[in-house]
XYZ file of C-alpha atoms in Angstrom:
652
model
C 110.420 -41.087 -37.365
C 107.282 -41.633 -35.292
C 107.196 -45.242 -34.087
C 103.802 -45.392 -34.212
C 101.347 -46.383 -36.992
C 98.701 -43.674 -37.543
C 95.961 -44.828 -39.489
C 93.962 -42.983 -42.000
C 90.867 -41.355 -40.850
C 87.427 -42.646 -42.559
C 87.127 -40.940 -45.886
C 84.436 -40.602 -48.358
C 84.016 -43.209 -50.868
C 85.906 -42.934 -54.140
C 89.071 -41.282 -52.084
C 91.976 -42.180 -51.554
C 94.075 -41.800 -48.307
C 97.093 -43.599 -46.818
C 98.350 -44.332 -43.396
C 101.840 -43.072 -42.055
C 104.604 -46.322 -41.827
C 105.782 -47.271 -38.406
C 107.431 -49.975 -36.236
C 108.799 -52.386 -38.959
C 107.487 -50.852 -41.859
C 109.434 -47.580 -41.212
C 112.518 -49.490 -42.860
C 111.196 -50.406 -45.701
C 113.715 -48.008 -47.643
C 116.014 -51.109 -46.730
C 115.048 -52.956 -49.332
C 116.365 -50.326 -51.636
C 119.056 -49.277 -50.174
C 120.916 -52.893 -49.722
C 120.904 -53.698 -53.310
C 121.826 -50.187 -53.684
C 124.697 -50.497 -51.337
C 126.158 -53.221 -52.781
C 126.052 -52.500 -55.940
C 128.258 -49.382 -54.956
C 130.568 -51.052 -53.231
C 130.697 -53.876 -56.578
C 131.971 -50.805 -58.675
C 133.656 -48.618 -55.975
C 135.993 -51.713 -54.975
C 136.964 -52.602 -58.493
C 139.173 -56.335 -59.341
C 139.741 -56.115 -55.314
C 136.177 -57.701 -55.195
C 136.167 -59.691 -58.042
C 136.535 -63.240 -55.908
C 133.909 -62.470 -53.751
C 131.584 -60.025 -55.176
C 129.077 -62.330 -57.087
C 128.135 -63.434 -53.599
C 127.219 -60.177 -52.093
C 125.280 -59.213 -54.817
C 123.624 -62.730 -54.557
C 123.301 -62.234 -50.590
C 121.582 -58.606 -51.310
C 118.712 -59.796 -52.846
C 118.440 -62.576 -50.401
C 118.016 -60.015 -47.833
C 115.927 -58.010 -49.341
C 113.410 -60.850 -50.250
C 113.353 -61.738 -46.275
C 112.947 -58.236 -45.661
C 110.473 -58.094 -48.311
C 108.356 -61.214 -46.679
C 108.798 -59.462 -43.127
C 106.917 -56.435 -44.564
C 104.132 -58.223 -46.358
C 103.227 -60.450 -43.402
C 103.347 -57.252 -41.085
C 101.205 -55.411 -44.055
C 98.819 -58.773 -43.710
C 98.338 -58.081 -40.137
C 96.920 -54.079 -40.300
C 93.445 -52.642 -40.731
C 94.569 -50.243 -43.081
C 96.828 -52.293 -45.671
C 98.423 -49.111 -47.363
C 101.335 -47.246 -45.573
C 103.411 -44.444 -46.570
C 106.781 -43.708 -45.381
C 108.068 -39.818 -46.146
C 111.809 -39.888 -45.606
C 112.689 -36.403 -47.087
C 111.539 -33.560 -49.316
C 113.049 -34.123 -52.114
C 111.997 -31.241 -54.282
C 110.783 -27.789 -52.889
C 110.423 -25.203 -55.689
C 107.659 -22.552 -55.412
C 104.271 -24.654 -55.236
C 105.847 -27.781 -56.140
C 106.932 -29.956 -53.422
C 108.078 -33.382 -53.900
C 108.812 -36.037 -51.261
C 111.238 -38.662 -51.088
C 108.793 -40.978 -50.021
C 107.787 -44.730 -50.495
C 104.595 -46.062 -50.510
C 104.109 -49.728 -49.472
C 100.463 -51.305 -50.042
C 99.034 -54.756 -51.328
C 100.188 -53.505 -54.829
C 103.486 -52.743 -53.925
C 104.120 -55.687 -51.764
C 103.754 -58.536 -54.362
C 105.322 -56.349 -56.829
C 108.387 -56.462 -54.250
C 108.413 -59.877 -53.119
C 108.017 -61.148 -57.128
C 111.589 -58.968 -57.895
C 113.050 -59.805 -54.685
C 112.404 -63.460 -54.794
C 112.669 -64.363 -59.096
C 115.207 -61.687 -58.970
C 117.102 -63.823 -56.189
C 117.237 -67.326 -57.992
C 118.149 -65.524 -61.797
C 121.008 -64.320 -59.209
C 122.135 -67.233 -57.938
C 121.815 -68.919 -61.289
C 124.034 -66.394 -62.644
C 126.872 -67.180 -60.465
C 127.319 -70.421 -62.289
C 126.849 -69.192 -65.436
C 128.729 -66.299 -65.791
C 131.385 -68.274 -63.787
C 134.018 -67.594 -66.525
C 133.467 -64.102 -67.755
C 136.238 -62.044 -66.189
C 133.609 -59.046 -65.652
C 131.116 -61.499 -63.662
C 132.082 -58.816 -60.684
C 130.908 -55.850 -62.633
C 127.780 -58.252 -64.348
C 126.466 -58.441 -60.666
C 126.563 -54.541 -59.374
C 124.637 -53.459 -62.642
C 122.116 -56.796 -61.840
C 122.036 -55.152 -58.261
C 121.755 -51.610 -59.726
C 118.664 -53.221 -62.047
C 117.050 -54.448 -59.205
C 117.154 -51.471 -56.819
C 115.934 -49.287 -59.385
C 112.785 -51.416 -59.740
C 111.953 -51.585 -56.248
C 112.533 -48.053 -55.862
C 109.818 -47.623 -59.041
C 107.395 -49.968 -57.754
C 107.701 -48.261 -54.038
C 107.945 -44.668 -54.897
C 104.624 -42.653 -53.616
C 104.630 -39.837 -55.796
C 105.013 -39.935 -59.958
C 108.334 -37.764 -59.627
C 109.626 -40.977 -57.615
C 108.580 -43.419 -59.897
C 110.253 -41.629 -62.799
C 113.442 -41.553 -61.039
C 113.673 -45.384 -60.532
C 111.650 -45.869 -64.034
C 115.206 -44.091 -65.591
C 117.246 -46.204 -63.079
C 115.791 -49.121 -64.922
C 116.224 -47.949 -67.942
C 120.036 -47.107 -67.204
C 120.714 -50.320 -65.629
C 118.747 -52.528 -68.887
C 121.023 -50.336 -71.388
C 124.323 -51.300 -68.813
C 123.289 -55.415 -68.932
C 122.042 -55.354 -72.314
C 125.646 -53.948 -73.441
C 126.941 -55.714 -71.215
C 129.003 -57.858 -74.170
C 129.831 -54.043 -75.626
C 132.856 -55.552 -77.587
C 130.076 -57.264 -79.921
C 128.765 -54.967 -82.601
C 125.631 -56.495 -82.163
C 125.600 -56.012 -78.085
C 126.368 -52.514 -78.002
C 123.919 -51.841 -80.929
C 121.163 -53.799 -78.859
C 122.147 -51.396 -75.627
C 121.410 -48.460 -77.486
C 118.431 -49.073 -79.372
C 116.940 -50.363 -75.751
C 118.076 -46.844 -74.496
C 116.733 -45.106 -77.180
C 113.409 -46.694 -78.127
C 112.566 -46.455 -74.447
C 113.625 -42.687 -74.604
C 110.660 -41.842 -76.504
C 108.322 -43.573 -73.509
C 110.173 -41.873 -71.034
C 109.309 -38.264 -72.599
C 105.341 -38.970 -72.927
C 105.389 -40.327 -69.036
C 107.759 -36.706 -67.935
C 105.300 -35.071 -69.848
C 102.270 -36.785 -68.532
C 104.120 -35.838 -64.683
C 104.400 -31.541 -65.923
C 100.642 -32.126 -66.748
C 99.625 -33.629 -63.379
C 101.697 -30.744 -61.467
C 99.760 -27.829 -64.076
C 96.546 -29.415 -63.601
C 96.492 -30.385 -60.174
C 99.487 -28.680 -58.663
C 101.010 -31.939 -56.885
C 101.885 -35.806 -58.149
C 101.497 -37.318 -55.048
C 99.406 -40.562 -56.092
C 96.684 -39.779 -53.508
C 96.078 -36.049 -54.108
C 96.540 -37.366 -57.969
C 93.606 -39.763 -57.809
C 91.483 -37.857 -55.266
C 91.665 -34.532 -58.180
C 91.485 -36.850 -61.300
C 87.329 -36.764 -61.101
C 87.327 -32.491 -61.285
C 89.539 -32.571 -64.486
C 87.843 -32.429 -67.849
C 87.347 -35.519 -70.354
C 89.886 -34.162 -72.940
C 92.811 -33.571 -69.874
C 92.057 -37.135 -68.727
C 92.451 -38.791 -72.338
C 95.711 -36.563 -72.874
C 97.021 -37.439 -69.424
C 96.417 -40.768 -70.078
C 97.778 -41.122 -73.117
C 101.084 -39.853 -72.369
C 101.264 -42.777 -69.329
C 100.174 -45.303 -71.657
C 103.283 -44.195 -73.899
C 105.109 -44.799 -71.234
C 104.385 -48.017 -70.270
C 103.965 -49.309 -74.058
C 107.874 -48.309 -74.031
C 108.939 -49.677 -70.810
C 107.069 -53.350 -71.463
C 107.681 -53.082 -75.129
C 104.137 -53.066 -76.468
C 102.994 -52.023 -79.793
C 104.218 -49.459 -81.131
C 107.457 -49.483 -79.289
C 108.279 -53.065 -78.926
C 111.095 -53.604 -81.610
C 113.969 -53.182 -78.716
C 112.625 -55.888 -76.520
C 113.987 -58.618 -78.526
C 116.939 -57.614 -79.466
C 117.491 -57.363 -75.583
C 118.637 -60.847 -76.220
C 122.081 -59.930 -77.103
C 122.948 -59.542 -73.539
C 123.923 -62.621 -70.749
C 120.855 -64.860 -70.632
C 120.445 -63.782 -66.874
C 119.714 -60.563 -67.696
C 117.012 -61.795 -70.376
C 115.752 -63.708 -67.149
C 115.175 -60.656 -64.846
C 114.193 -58.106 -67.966
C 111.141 -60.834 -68.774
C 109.991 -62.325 -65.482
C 110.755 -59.571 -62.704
C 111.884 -56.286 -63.771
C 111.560 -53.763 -66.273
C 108.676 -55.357 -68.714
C 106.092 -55.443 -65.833
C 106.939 -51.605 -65.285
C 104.703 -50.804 -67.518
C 101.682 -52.758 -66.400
C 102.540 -51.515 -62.729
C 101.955 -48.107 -63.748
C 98.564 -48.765 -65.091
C 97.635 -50.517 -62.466
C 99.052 -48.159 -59.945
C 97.043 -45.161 -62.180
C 93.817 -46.677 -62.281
C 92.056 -43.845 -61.501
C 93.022 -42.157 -64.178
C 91.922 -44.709 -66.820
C 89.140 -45.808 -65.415
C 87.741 -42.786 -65.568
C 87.479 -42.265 -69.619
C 86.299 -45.124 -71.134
C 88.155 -44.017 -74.823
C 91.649 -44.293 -73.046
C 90.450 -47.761 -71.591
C 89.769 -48.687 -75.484
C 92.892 -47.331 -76.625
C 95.290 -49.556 -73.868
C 92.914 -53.038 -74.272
C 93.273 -52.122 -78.575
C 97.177 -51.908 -77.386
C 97.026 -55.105 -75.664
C 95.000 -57.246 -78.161
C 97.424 -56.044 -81.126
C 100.664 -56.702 -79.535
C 99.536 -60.104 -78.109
C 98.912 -61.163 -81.837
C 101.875 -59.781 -83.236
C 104.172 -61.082 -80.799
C 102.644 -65.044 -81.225
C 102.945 -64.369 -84.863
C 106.441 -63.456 -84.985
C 107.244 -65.567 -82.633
C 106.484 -68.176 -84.996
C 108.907 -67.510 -87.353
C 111.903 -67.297 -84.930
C 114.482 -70.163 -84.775
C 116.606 -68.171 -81.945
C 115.586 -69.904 -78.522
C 116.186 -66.521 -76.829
C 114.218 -64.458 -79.405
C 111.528 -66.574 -79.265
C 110.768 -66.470 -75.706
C 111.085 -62.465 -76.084
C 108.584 -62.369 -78.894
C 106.221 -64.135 -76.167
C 106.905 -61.890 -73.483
C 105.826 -59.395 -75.708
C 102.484 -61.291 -76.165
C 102.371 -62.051 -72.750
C 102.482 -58.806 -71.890
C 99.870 -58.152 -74.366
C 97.416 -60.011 -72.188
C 98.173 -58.142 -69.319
C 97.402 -54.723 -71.169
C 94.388 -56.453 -72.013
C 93.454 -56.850 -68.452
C 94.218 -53.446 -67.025
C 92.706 -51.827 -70.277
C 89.474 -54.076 -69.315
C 89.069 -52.043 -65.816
C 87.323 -53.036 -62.536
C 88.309 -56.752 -61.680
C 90.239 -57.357 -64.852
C 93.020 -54.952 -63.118
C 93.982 -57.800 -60.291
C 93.297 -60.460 -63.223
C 96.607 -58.684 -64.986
C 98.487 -58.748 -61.161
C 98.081 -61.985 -61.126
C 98.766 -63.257 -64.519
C 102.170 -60.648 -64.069
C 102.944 -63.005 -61.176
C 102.352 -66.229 -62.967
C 104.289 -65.247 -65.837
C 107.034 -64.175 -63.559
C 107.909 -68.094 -62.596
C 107.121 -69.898 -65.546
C 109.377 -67.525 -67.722
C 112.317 -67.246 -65.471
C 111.865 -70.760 -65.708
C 111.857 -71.114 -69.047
C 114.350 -68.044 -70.010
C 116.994 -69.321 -67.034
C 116.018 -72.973 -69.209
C 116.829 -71.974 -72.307
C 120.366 -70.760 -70.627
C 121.026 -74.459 -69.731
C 120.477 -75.394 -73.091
C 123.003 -72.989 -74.578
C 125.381 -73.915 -71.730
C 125.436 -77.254 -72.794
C 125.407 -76.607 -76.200
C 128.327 -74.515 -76.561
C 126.295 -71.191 -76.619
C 124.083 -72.210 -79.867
C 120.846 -70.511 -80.079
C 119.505 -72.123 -83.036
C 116.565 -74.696 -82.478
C 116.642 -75.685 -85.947
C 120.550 -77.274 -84.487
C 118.728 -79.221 -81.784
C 116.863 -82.386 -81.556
C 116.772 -85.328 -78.826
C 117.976 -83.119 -76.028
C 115.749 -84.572 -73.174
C 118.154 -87.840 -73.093
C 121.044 -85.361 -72.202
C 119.727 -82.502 -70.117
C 116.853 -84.737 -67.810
C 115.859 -81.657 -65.271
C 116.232 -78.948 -68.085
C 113.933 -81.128 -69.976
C 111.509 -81.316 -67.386
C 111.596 -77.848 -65.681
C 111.205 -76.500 -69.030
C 108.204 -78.656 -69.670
C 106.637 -77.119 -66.586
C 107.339 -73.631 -68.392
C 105.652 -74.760 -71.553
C 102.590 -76.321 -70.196
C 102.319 -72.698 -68.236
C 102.437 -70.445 -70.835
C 100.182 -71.914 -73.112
C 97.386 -72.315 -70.545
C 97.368 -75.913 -69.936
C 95.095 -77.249 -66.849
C 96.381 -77.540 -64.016
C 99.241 -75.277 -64.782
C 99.567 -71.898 -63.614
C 99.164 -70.066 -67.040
C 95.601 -71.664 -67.172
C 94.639 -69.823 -63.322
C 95.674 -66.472 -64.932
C 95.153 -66.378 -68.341
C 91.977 -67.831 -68.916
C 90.367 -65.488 -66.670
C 91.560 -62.465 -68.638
C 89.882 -64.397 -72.308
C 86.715 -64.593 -70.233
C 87.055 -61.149 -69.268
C 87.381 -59.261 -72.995
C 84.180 -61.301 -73.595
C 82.560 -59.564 -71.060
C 82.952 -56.278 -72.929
C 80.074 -54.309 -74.568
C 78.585 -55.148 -78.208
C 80.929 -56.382 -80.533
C 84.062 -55.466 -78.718
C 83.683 -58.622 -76.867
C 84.214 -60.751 -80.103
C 87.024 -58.920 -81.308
C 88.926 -58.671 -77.938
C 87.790 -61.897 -76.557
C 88.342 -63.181 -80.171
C 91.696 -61.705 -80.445
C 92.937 -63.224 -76.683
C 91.226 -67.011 -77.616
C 92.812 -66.977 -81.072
C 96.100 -65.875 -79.194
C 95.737 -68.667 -77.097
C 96.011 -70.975 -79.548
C 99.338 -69.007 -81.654
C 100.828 -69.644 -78.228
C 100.283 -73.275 -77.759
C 101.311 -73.941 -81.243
C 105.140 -71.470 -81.437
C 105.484 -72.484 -77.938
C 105.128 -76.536 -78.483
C 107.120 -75.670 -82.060
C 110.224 -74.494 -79.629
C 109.434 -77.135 -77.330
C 109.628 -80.161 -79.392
C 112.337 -78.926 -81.405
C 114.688 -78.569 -78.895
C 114.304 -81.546 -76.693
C 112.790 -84.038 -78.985
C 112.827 -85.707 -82.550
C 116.169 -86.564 -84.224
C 119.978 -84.681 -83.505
C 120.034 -81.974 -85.927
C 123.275 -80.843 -83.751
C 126.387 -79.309 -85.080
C 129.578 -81.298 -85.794
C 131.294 -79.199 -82.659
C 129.113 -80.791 -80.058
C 129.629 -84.023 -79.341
C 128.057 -84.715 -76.055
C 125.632 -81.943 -74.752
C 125.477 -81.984 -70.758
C 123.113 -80.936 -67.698
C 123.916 -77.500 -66.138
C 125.419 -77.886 -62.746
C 123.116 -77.800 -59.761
C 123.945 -74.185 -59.108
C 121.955 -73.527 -62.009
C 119.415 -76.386 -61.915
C 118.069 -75.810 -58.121
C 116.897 -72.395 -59.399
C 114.860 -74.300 -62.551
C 113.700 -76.624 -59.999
C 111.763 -74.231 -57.725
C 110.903 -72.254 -60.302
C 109.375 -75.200 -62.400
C 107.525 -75.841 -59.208
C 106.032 -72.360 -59.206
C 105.422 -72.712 -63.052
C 103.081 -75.545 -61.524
C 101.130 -74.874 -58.787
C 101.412 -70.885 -58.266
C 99.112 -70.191 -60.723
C 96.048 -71.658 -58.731
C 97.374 -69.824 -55.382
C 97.628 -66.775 -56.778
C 94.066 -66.579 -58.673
C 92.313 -67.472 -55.653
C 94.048 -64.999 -53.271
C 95.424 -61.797 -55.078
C 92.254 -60.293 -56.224
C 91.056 -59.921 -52.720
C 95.003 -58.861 -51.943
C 94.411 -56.250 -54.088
C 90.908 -54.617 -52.962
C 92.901 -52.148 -50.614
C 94.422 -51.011 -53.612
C 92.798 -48.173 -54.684
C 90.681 -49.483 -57.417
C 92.495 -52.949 -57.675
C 90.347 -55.835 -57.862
C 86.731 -53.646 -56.843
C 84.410 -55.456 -58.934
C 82.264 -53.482 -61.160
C 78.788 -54.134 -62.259
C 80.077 -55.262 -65.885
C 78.196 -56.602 -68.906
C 76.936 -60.450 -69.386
C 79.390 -62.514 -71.401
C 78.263 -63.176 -74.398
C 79.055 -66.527 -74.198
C 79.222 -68.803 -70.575
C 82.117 -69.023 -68.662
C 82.103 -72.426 -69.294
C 81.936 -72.315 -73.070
C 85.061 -69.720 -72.435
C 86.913 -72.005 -70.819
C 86.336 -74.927 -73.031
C 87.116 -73.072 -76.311
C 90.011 -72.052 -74.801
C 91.024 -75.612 -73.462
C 90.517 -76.609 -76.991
C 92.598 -74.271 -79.256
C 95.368 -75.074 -77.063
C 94.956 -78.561 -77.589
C 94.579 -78.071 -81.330
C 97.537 -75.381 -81.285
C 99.781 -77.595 -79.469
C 98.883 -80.786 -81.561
C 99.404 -79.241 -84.633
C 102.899 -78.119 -83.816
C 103.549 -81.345 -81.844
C 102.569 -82.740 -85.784
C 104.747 -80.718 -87.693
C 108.074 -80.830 -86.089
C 108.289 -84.061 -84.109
C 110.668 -84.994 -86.343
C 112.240 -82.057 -86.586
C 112.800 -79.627 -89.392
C 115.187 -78.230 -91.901
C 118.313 -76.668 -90.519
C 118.326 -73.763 -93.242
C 115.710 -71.074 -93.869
C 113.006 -72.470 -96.411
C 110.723 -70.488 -98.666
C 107.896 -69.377 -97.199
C 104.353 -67.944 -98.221
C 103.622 -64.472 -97.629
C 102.431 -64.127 -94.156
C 105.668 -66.132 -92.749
C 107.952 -63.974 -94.763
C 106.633 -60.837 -92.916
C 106.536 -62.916 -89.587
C 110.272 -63.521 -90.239
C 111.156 -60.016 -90.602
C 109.118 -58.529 -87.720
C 105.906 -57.534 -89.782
C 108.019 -55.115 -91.097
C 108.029 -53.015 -88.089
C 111.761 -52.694 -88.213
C 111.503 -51.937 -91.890
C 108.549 -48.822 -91.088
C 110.914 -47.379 -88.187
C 113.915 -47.327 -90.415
C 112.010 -45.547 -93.298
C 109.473 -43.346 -91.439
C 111.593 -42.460 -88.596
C 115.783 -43.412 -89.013
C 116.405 -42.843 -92.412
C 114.363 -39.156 -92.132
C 115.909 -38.467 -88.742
C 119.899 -39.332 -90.018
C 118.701 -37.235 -92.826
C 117.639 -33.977 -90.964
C 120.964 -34.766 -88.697
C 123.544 -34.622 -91.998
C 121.469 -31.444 -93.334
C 121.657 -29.853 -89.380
C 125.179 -30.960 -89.526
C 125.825 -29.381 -93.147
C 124.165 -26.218 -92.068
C 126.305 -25.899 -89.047
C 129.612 -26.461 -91.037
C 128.737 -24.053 -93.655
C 126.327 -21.771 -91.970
C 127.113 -21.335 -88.448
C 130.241 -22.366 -88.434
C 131.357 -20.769 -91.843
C 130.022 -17.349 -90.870
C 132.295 -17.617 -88.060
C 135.542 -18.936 -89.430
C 134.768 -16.281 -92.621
C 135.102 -13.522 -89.856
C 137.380 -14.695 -88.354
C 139.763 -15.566 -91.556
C 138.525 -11.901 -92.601
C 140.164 -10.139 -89.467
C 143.169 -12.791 -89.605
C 143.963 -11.438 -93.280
C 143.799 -8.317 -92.689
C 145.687 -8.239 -89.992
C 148.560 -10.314 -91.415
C 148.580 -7.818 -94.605
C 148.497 -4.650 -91.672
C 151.508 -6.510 -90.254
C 153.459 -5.711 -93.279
C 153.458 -2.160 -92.190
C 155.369 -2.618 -88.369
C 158.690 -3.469 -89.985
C 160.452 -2.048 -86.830
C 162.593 0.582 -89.201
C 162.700 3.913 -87.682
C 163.103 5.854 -91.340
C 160.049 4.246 -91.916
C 158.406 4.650 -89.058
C 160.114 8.313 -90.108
C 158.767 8.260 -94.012
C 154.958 6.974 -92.910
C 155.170 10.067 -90.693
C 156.378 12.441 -92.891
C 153.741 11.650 -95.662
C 151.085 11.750 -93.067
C 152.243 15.396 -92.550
C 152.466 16.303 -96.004
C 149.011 15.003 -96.768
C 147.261 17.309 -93.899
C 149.372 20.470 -95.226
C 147.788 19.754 -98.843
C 144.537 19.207 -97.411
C 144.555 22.054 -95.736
C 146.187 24.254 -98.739
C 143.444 22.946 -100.664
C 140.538 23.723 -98.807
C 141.955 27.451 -98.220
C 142.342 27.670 -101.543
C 138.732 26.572 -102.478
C 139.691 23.521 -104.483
C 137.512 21.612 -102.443
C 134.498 23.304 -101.098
């Protein structure tokens, strides 16, 4: 490897070109290969590791976060902040070639250090908390396994490298969600993770054979550089299939009916799904594909319509939810929502999703890694309806998870308010009357979130015990677990702020990333924005703070109309299972019959034909000379009166 950075030459404007890695930054395939490594070794090594294990795949991410910081200071410190590091070819069949290459550039690097370093403290909370599951040492290569597979996604220069760590993920989520595989309900989970995201995964390899027919390559930079010379139709197609994709990966509408039953698996794993892994996949590749939606304004439509839907449907729902777990997923979902908003916005509303990924990263590791502590001292209940007056008992959880709250529903000066309330002020900077009904749609969400979010809040650390007769004296986590919530909490403060006022200009040597665009005037002030958003958190927040302060039922109630739907997913389940399960087991039993019957009996009727006739030909091999003697005799006979006849005329 040439130990010396080449930079790119000076290339037109609207190209895109990056610089050969050297010195330091030719290792970067270290920081997937020591996860990797260990998580080998994890499985290779068996119950031989088991006392020791959880600590190398602790110390793994450790490194890889140092080596990860190394690399973005070094990154800081070069004219030309994108670097590309070609290892091998990797695939080499007629005009395709495909390198094994990695690509690290402002995008990459904060995408790296936020799943090194969240990824690191869900690790080392894990240790604690899985302390007494007998497969902790097998729980820690697959978290190792998760991880390396994302950086490997997030680093990859080329779509065909991507895709390989985008399946890694999706391997690894179906191995942790599963992990539990002796409940019903775990292994079920697993699989409809694994298959939901199946149908993503096809419109993204499809998306990749387009690239390659269209422009004969999927390196990113020959990619975006070609996207311009295809026509409007190819574009929409191509970005459509990417934008299926990510909807799977990040479980937006309409594939985003897995992501909360993800809960079944070890709350650690919620943790790293939520804050640091696989649900910011799919944003990445938006981000990373810019290009290619920026440049047909339908597509851009269709991902911010994506966004804007999901983000409502995931505060309503999450309304509705007493599990503490499922609740948090519903407003990932939403969460995530927002960021599709922001991508699907273009131009500077790109780094406005970065940085709102980032943000979200702390404050719901926080409060996922929170919501563990609670079930750890609450002997594993989920319920919030079965809580009450927790904040006497659990003082840090209380207030860690505070800091989480006050982030995600946008409160000033929390970090949710830094990188959320950017992206409202952003959909009302769209054209016409798109800007009410996105910028409607993300201020109205605003205010779903403060209300669900102060709902879980209160009910779980305030107002009267509504505990079960089996708990007797809840208690804090132990500080293996709490140190985590603590410097997370702290980032669920103050990060927000840092990274608003820094990333976007990270980002402009990104292709695309943070370039701001000459867009349209809002069509209200930035400062009306801000306070109408300010206010129906307030109002959201006050209302729930209201309702449940002292407490609620601890059984399901009637409900009107709307919450009845909320309660059951909007029926989302309900339209898979009769548009899409109930057809497809269908087709399966009739394929199934047909094969029996058809295929199958054609071939066992042949088969039972020749057997039959070959057990009644058996008859005739009795092993008897005079018989053998008698068939051969009549034979004769037969031929002689044959012949006799026909010599005779009798049968001409």
């Amino acid at each position: 490897m040439d130990e010396i950075l080449t930079y790119a030459q000076a290339e037109p404007a609207g190209t895109v070109a990056y610089a050969e890695a050297g010195g330091l930054l030719s290792s970067v395939w270290l920081l997937v290969a020591i996860p990797l490594v260990s998580a080998a070794i994890l499985l290779l090594l068996g119950r031989r590791a088991d006392r020791w294990g959880h600590w190398l795949g602790v110390a793994a991410i450790g490194a890889a976060f140092v080596l990860g910081l190394s690399y973005f200071f070094q990154l800081r410190g070069l004219e030309n902040k994108s670097v590309e590091l070609s290892l091998w070819d990797f695939i080499t069949v007629g005009d395709l070639r495909v390198d094994f290459g990695l690509l690290f550039d402002p995008l990459a690097a904060v995408f790296v250090l936020l799943i090194t370093g969240v990824g690191f403290l869900i690790h080392l909370y894990a240790v604690e908390y899985m302390a007494h599951d007998e497969g902790r040492r097998r729980f820690f290569a697959y978290f190792n396994l998760f991880v390396a597979a994302m950086l490997l996604l997030v680093l990859g220069n080329n779509y065909v490298m991507l895709y390989f760590g985008w399946e890694g993920v999706g391997l690894a989520s179906y191995l942790l969600i599963s992990f539990w595989y002796g409940r019903p309900s775990a292994a079920t989970a697993g699989k409809k993770a694994f298959l939901m995201n199946r149908v993503g995964d096809a419109g993204l390899a499809i998306g990749i054979f387009i690239m390659f027919a269209t422009l004969g390559t999927t390196q990113y930079d020959e990619v975006f550089n070609g996207v311009g010379a295809l026509a409007g139709g190819t574009v929409l197609v191509l970005g459509l299939l990417l934008l299926l994709g990510a909807a799977g990966k990040s479980g937006q509408f309409p594939l985003q009916a897995w992501l909360p039953d993800a809960m079944e698996g070890p709350t650690p794993v919620s943790a790293l799904i939520h804050a640091a892994t696989m649900v910011t996949a799919g944003v990445y590749l938006i981000a990373r594909s810019n290009p290619v939606f920026s440049a047909n304004s339908t597509l851009q439509l269709v991902v911010v319509s994506v966004g804007a839907i999901t983000l409502l449907m995931g505060c309503l729902i999450g309304a509705a939810k007493d599990d503490i777990k499922r609740v948090l997923a519903w407003s990932t979902v939403s969460q995530i929502g927002y960021m599709f908003l922001g991508v699907g916005l273009g131009g500077a509303a790109y780094a406005l999703a970065i940085v709102h990924l980032l943000a979200h990263g702390f404050f719901k590791a926080n409060m996922f890694l929170g919501a563990g502590s609670v079930m750890h001292g609450m002997n594993d209940q989920v319920d919030i309806r079965r809580f009450g007056g927790l904040s006497k008992y659990m003082k840090v959880t209380w207030i860690t998870f505070m800091m989480g709250w006050l982030a995600i529903i946008g409160m000033f000066p929390f970090s949710g308010f830094f990188s959320k309330e950017p992206i409202i002020v952003a959909a009302f900077e769209r054209e016409g009357w798109t800007a009410w009904l996105f910028g409607g749609a993300a201020l109205l969400g605003a205010g779903l979130t403060a209300f669900y979010m102060t709902r879980l809040f209160v009910l779980t650390f305030h107002g009267p015990k509504r505990w079960t007769e089996d708990i007797e004296h809840p208690h804090e986590s132990p500080k293996l677990m709490t140190i985590p919530l603590i410097l997370l909490a702290i980032g669920s403060v103050g990060a927000g702020f840092l990274l608003a006022t820094s990333v976007p200009d990270w980002l402009t040597a990104t292709a695309g990333l943070g370039a701001q665009e000459e867009g349209h005037e809002a069509v209200l002030s930035h400062t009306v924005i801000t306070v109408l958003s300010l206010l129906v958190t307030v109002l959201g927040a006050g209302l729930a703070w209201m309702l449940f302060r002292n407490g609620t039922a601890t059984a399901p109630q009637p409900a009107g109309v709307l919450v009845t739907a909320a309660r059951r997913n909007l029926y989302t389940d309900a339209f898979n299972e009769a548009v899409f399960e109930k057809p497809g087991i269908f087709l399966t039993r009739a394929l199934v019959f047909i094969d029996n019957r058809g295929v199958d009996g054609l071939v066992n009727g042949l088969a039972a034909a020749v057997g039959g006739g070959s057990g009644r030909l058996r008859r005739l091999q009795t092993g008897f000379v005079r018989s053998y003697a008698t068939s051969i005799l009549t034979g004769a006979l037969l031929v002689v009166a044959a012949f006799l006849a026909v010599q005779a005329g009798w049968l001409a």
